[in-house]
CSV table of C-alpha atoms in Angstrom, one decimal:
chain,number,residue,atom,x,y,z
A,1,MET,CA,152.5,10.0,-193.4
A,2,LYS,CA,153.2,12.8,-190.8
A,3,ARG,CA,149.8,14.4,-191.6
A,4,LYS,CA,148.0,11.2,-191.0
A,5,HIS,CA,149.9,10.6,-187.8
A,6,LYS,CA,148.9,14.1,-186.5
A,7,LYS,CA,145.3,13.4,-187.5
A,8,THR,CA,145.3,10.1,-185.6
A,9,ILE,CA,146.7,11.8,-182.5
A,10,SER,CA,144.1,14.6,-182.7
A,11,PHE,CA,141.3,12.0,-183.0
A,12,ILE,CA,142.6,10.0,-180.0
A,13,LEU,CA,142.9,13.2,-177.9
A,14,ALA,CA,139.3,14.2,-178.9
A,15,LEU,CA,138.1,10.8,-178.0
A,16,ILE,CA,139.8,11.0,-174.6
A,17,PHE,CA,138.2,14.4,-174.1
A,18,VAL,CA,134.7,13.1,-174.9
A,19,ILE,CA,135.1,10.1,-172.5
A,20,ALA,CA,136.4,12.3,-169.8
A,21,TYR,CA,133.5,14.6,-170.3
A,22,TYR,CA,130.9,11.9,-169.9
A,23,ILE,CA,132.7,10.5,-166.8
A,24,THR,CA,132.8,13.9,-165.1
A,25,GLU,CA,130.1,16.0,-166.6
A,26,GLY,CA,127.8,13.5,-168.4
A,27,PRO,CA,124.4,12.3,-167.4
A,28,VAL,CA,125.2,11.6,-163.7
A,29,GLN,CA,121.6,12.0,-162.7
A,30,ASP,CA,120.5,9.0,-164.8
A,31,GLU,CA,123.1,6.8,-163.0
A,32,SER,CA,122.1,8.0,-159.6
A,33,TYR,CA,118.4,7.4,-160.4
A,34,SER,CA,119.0,3.8,-161.4
A,35,LYS,CA,118.8,1.1,-158.8
A,36,ASN,CA,122.0,-0.5,-157.5
A,37,GLU,CA,121.7,-4.0,-159.0
A,38,ASN,CA,124.3,-5.3,-156.6
A,39,ILE,CA,121.7,-4.8,-153.9
A,40,LYS,CA,119.0,-7.4,-154.6
A,41,ASN,CA,116.2,-8.0,-152.2
A,42,THR,CA,114.1,-11.0,-153.1
A,43,ASN,CA,112.4,-14.0,-151.6
A,44,ILE,CA,110.5,-17.0,-153.0
A,45,VAL,CA,106.7,-16.7,-152.6
A,46,THR,CA,103.8,-18.9,-153.7
A,47,THR,CA,100.8,-16.7,-152.6
A,48,ASP,CA,99.5,-13.2,-153.3
A,49,LEU,CA,100.2,-10.1,-151.2
A,50,GLN,CA,97.8,-7.2,-150.8
A,51,VAL,CA,98.6,-3.8,-149.4
A,52,HIS,CA,95.7,-1.4,-148.7
A,53,TYR,CA,96.6,2.2,-148.3
A,54,LEU,CA,93.4,3.3,-146.7
A,55,ASP,CA,91.8,6.7,-147.4
A,56,VAL,CA,91.5,8.1,-143.9
A,57,GLY,CA,91.8,11.7,-144.8
A,58,GLN,CA,94.7,13.6,-143.2
A,59,GLY,CA,96.2,10.5,-141.6
A,60,ASP,CA,97.7,7.1,-142.2
A,61,SER,CA,96.4,3.5,-142.1
A,62,ILE,CA,97.8,0.6,-144.0
A,63,LEU,CA,96.5,-3.0,-144.1
A,64,ILE,CA,98.9,-5.7,-145.3
A,65,THR,CA,97.5,-9.3,-145.9
A,66,ASN,CA,99.2,-12.5,-147.1
A,67,ASN,CA,98.2,-16.1,-146.8
A,68,ASN,CA,95.6,-15.4,-144.0
A,69,HIS,CA,98.0,-13.3,-142.0
A,70,ASN,CA,97.2,-9.6,-141.4
A,71,MET,CA,99.0,-6.5,-140.2
A,72,LEU,CA,97.7,-3.0,-139.7
A,73,ILE,CA,100.1,-0.1,-139.6
A,74,ASP,CA,98.4,2.9,-138.0
A,75,ALA,CA,94.7,3.6,-137.8
A,76,GLY,CA,94.0,7.2,-138.8
A,77,ASN,CA,92.2,9.7,-136.6
A,78,ASN,CA,89.8,9.1,-133.7
A,79,GLU,CA,86.9,9.4,-136.1
A,80,ASP,CA,88.3,6.8,-138.4
A,81,GLY,CA,88.5,3.9,-135.9
A,82,GLU,CA,85.0,2.5,-136.3
A,83,LYS,CA,85.1,2.8,-140.0
A,84,ILE,CA,88.4,1.0,-140.3
A,85,VAL,CA,87.0,-1.8,-138.1
A,86,ASN,CA,84.1,-2.1,-140.5
A,87,TYR,CA,86.4,-2.1,-143.5
A,88,LEU,CA,88.5,-4.9,-142.0
A,89,THR,CA,85.5,-7.1,-141.1
A,90,SER,CA,84.0,-6.5,-144.5
A,91,LEU,CA,87.1,-8.3,-145.9
A,92,GLY,CA,86.6,-11.1,-143.5
A,93,ILE,CA,89.4,-10.0,-141.2
A,94,THR,CA,88.8,-10.7,-137.5
A,95,THR,CA,92.4,-11.3,-136.5
A,96,LEU,CA,95.5,-9.1,-136.8
A,97,ASP,CA,98.9,-10.7,-136.3
A,98,TYR,CA,100.4,-7.3,-135.8
A,99,VAL,CA,99.1,-3.8,-135.0
A,100,VAL,CA,101.8,-1.1,-135.4
A,101,GLY,CA,101.4,2.4,-134.2
A,102,THR,CA,104.3,4.2,-135.9
A,103,HIS,CA,104.3,7.1,-133.4
A,104,PRO,CA,101.8,8.6,-131.0
A,105,HIS,CA,100.2,11.3,-133.1
A,106,GLU,CA,96.4,11.3,-133.3
A,107,ASP,CA,96.3,11.0,-137.1
A,108,HIS,CA,98.2,7.7,-136.8
A,109,ILE,CA,97.0,6.1,-133.6
A,110,GLY,CA,93.5,7.7,-133.3
A,111,GLY,CA,91.6,4.6,-134.4
A,112,LEU,CA,93.9,2.0,-132.8
A,113,ASP,CA,91.7,1.7,-129.6
A,114,ASP,CA,88.7,0.8,-131.8
A,115,VAL,CA,90.8,-1.8,-133.7
A,116,ILE,CA,92.2,-3.4,-130.6
A,117,ASN,CA,88.9,-3.4,-128.7
A,118,ASN,CA,86.9,-5.0,-131.6
A,119,LEU,CA,89.4,-7.4,-133.3
A,120,ASN,CA,91.6,-10.3,-132.1
A,121,VAL,CA,95.0,-8.7,-131.9
A,122,LYS,CA,98.1,-10.9,-131.3
A,123,GLU,CA,100.9,-8.3,-131.0
A,124,VAL,CA,101.1,-4.5,-130.6
A,125,TYR,CA,104.2,-2.6,-131.7
A,126,LEU,CA,104.7,1.0,-130.4
A,127,PRO,CA,107.8,3.1,-130.2
A,128,GLU,CA,109.4,4.1,-126.9
A,129,ALA,CA,107.9,7.6,-127.3
A,130,MET,CA,105.1,8.6,-124.9
A,131,THR,CA,102.6,11.4,-124.8
A,132,THR,CA,99.9,12.5,-122.4
A,133,THR,CA,97.1,13.0,-124.9
A,134,LYS,CA,93.7,11.3,-124.3
A,135,THR,CA,94.1,9.6,-127.7
A,136,PHE,CA,97.3,7.9,-126.5
A,137,GLU,CA,95.7,7.0,-123.1
A,138,ASP,CA,92.7,5.4,-125.0
A,139,VAL,CA,95.1,3.2,-126.9
A,140,LEU,CA,96.9,2.1,-123.7
A,141,ASP,CA,93.5,1.4,-122.0
A,142,ALA,CA,92.5,-0.8,-125.0
A,143,ILE,CA,95.8,-2.7,-124.8
A,144,ALA,CA,95.3,-3.2,-121.0
A,145,ASN,CA,91.6,-4.2,-121.4
A,146,LYS,CA,92.7,-7.0,-123.8
A,147,ASN,CA,95.5,-8.1,-121.5
A,148,LEU,CA,98.0,-7.4,-124.3
A,149,SER,CA,101.5,-6.2,-123.8
A,150,ILE,CA,103.4,-3.6,-125.8
A,151,THR,CA,106.4,-4.6,-127.9
A,152,VAL,CA,108.9,-1.8,-128.4
A,153,PRO,CA,110.7,-2.9,-131.6
A,154,THR,CA,114.5,-2.8,-131.9
A,155,ILE,CA,116.4,-1.7,-135.0
A,156,GLY,CA,117.4,-4.7,-137.1
A,157,GLU,CA,114.6,-6.9,-135.7
A,158,THR,CA,113.0,-9.2,-138.3
A,159,PHE,CA,109.7,-11.0,-138.5
A,160,ASN,CA,107.4,-12.6,-141.0
A,161,LEU,CA,103.9,-12.0,-142.1
A,162,GLY,CA,103.0,-15.1,-144.0
A,163,GLU,CA,105.6,-15.2,-146.8
A,164,ALA,CA,106.5,-11.5,-146.5
A,165,GLU,CA,109.7,-10.7,-144.7
A,166,LEU,CA,109.9,-7.6,-142.6
A,167,GLU,CA,112.7,-5.7,-140.9
A,168,VAL,CA,112.6,-2.8,-138.4
A,169,ILE,CA,114.8,-0.1,-140.1
A,170,TYR,CA,114.3,2.6,-137.5
A,171,THR,CA,112.5,3.5,-134.3
A,172,GLY,CA,113.3,6.4,-132.0
A,173,THR,CA,112.4,8.1,-128.7
A,174,GLY,CA,110.9,11.2,-130.2
A,175,GLU,CA,112.6,13.4,-127.5
A,176,LYS,CA,112.5,16.5,-129.7
A,177,ASP,CA,109.7,15.6,-132.1
A,178,LEU,CA,107.3,12.7,-132.0
A,179,ASN,CA,107.7,12.3,-135.8
A,180,GLU,CA,111.3,11.3,-135.1
A,181,ALA,CA,110.1,8.3,-133.2
A,182,SER,CA,108.4,6.8,-136.2
A,183,ILE,CA,108.8,3.0,-136.6
A,184,ILE,CA,110.1,2.4,-140.2
A,185,LEU,CA,109.5,-1.0,-141.6
A,186,LYS,CA,111.0,-2.6,-144.8
A,187,MET,CA,109.1,-5.5,-146.3
A,188,ILE,CA,110.4,-7.9,-149.0
A,189,PHE,CA,107.9,-10.0,-151.0
A,190,GLY,CA,109.1,-11.7,-154.1
A,191,LYS,CA,111.3,-9.4,-156.1
A,192,TYR,CA,109.7,-6.2,-154.6
A,193,THR,CA,110.8,-4.2,-151.6
A,194,TYR,CA,108.4,-1.9,-149.7
A,195,LEU,CA,109.1,0.9,-147.2
A,196,PHE,CA,106.6,2.1,-144.6
A,197,THR,CA,107.8,5.3,-143.1
A,198,GLY,CA,105.2,6.8,-140.7
A,199,ASP,CA,106.0,10.5,-140.3
A,200,THR,CA,109.7,10.2,-140.4
A,201,ILE,CA,111.6,13.5,-141.2
A,202,GLU,CA,114.7,14.4,-143.1
A,203,ASP,CA,117.1,13.9,-140.2
A,204,VAL,CA,116.0,10.4,-139.7
A,205,GLU,CA,116.0,9.7,-143.4
A,206,LYS,CA,119.7,10.6,-143.5
A,207,THR,CA,120.4,8.1,-140.7
A,208,ILE,CA,119.1,5.1,-142.6
A,209,LEU,CA,120.9,5.6,-145.9
A,210,THR,CA,123.2,2.7,-145.3
A,211,ASP,CA,120.4,0.3,-144.4
A,212,ASN,CA,119.8,-1.2,-147.8
A,213,ILE,CA,116.8,1.0,-148.6
A,214,ASN,CA,117.0,0.5,-152.3
A,215,ILE,CA,113.3,-0.1,-152.7
A,216,ASP,CA,110.4,-0.4,-155.2
A,217,ILE,CA,107.3,0.9,-153.3
A,218,LEU,CA,107.6,3.9,-151.0
A,219,LYS,CA,104.9,5.0,-148.5
A,220,VAL,CA,105.9,8.7,-148.7
A,221,ALA,CA,106.6,10.0,-145.2
A,222,HIS,CA,104.7,12.7,-143.4
A,223,HIS,CA,101.9,12.9,-145.9
A,224,GLY,CA,104.2,14.4,-148.6
A,225,SER,CA,105.4,17.3,-146.5
A,226,ARG,CA,108.5,19.4,-147.4
A,227,TYR,CA,110.3,18.1,-144.3
A,228,SER,CA,110.5,14.5,-145.6
A,229,SER,CA,111.5,12.7,-148.9
A,230,CYS,CA,114.8,14.6,-149.0
A,231,GLU,CA,117.1,14.4,-152.0
A,232,GLU,CA,119.7,12.3,-150.3
A,233,PHE,CA,117.2,9.8,-149.2
A,234,LEU,CA,115.5,9.5,-152.6
A,235,GLN,CA,118.8,9.1,-154.4
A,236,ILE,CA,119.4,5.9,-152.5
A,237,ALA,CA,115.8,4.7,-152.3
A,238,THR,CA,115.0,5.3,-156.0
A,239,PRO,CA,111.3,4.2,-155.6
A,240,GLU,CA,109.4,3.0,-158.6
A,241,TYR,CA,106.1,3.7,-157.0
A,242,ALA,CA,105.2,6.4,-154.4
A,243,ILE,CA,102.0,6.4,-152.3
A,244,ILE,CA,100.9,9.4,-150.3
A,245,SER,CA,98.2,9.5,-147.7
A,246,ALA,CA,96.7,13.0,-147.4
A,247,GLY,CA,93.3,14.5,-146.9
A,248,GLU,CA,91.4,16.6,-149.4
A,249,GLY,CA,91.7,20.3,-148.7
A,250,ASN,CA,94.0,19.8,-145.7
A,251,SER,CA,95.3,22.9,-144.1
A,252,TYR,CA,98.9,21.9,-144.5
A,253,GLY,CA,98.8,21.8,-148.3
A,254,HIS,CA,100.0,18.2,-148.3
A,255,PRO,CA,101.4,16.8,-150.5
A,256,GLU,CA,103.5,19.9,-151.1
A,257,PRO,CA,104.6,20.8,-154.6
A,258,GLU,CA,108.3,20.7,-153.9
A,259,THR,CA,108.0,17.2,-152.5
A,260,ILE,CA,106.1,16.0,-155.6
A,261,ALA,CA,108.8,17.7,-157.7
A,262,ARG,CA,111.6,15.7,-155.9
A,263,LEU,CA,109.6,12.5,-156.3
A,264,LYS,CA,109.1,13.0,-160.0
A,265,LYS,CA,112.8,12.9,-160.6
A,266,TYR,CA,112.6,9.2,-159.8
A,267,THR,CA,109.1,8.2,-160.7
A,268,ASN,CA,105.8,9.4,-162.3
A,269,LYS,CA,103.9,6.6,-160.6
A,270,ILE,CA,102.7,8.7,-157.7
A,271,TYR,CA,99.4,7.8,-156.0
A,272,VAL,CA,97.6,10.1,-153.5
A,273,THR,CA,94.7,9.0,-151.4
A,274,LYS,CA,93.0,12.4,-151.5
A,275,ASP,CA,92.7,12.2,-155.2
A,276,LEU,CA,92.1,8.4,-155.7
A,277,GLY,CA,90.6,7.1,-152.4
A,278,THR,CA,91.9,3.8,-151.0
A,279,ILE,CA,94.8,2.4,-153.0
A,280,ILE,CA,95.1,-1.4,-153.2
A,281,LEU,CA,98.2,-3.0,-154.4
A,282,THR,CA,98.2,-6.7,-155.3
A,283,SER,CA,101.4,-8.7,-156.0
A,284,ASP,CA,102.3,-12.3,-156.7
A,285,GLY,CA,106.0,-11.4,-156.2
A,286,ASN,CA,106.7,-11.0,-159.9
A,287,ARG,CA,104.3,-8.2,-160.8
A,288,ILE,CA,102.3,-5.5,-159.2
A,289,ASP,CA,98.7,-4.4,-159.9
A,290,PHE,CA,97.2,-1.2,-158.6
A,291,LYS,CA,93.5,-0.4,-158.2
A,292,THR,CA,91.7,2.4,-156.4
A,293,LYS,CA,88.5,2.3,-154.6
A,294,ILE,CA,86.2,4.8,-152.8
A,295,THR,CA,85.8,3.4,-149.3
A,296,ASP,CA,83.9,4.6,-146.2
A,297,THR,CA,87.1,4.8,-144.1
A,298,ASN,CA,87.5,8.5,-143.7
A,299,GLY,CA,85.7,9.7,-140.6
């Protein structure tokens, strides 16, 4: 009986050791990569959403449409403006509820003056950041010519685009770096959550970690540069899909291999415009379909 008792004690001690190992040394990565199911973003929708991540070369431009409501986030470089207008009108879009210039760099706001001059724009969102470039002045002139005003969004502000719910997660002054001024928007449609990041960098990513950024679809910041998509951010965001807007043969080497390596810890569903062209996401709120299309939007 004593031998059996010793064996039982040994077995229990071994079991405790194994449990302790998995708690402290076990597959922690798998747990950190899984979404926090206690944070559930969802709304009830009855229509389809489309998000067009336009191929504008080394720049950004994103069209979001739902239930006859439209929003354009950025408009690529100066040479892309006319082509973006043609793309929008080819879809039958003549009115934009919102035009967002995430920050005043030419590869994001270059085509905004063409868009504002040629379409019916209801509201323009720009960050507080200013610059003296002709590109920025052209955008301001277009806004003035259309008798529009500029809305500087505030963090926590919410608004709707059709049945999609949007929230301003961040906007800055860009005192040190215009990228730090990037307007970051979170969108909820059905059971999926999207994040649109402009050119935000690591310092900003770390400031929004507590803002419920557990998401499904990530517009990867700063064209996939090494200065964004930091590990701390990705551990919280845990994206299922990652979309990168970058130009073929760009001099920066975007997207950079180390950024792709970090993203691949969380998802293999990585779409890059320089390889695929324009990326079009369609969702009914319960499922997502992706298709790619070569479009004449890169000037």
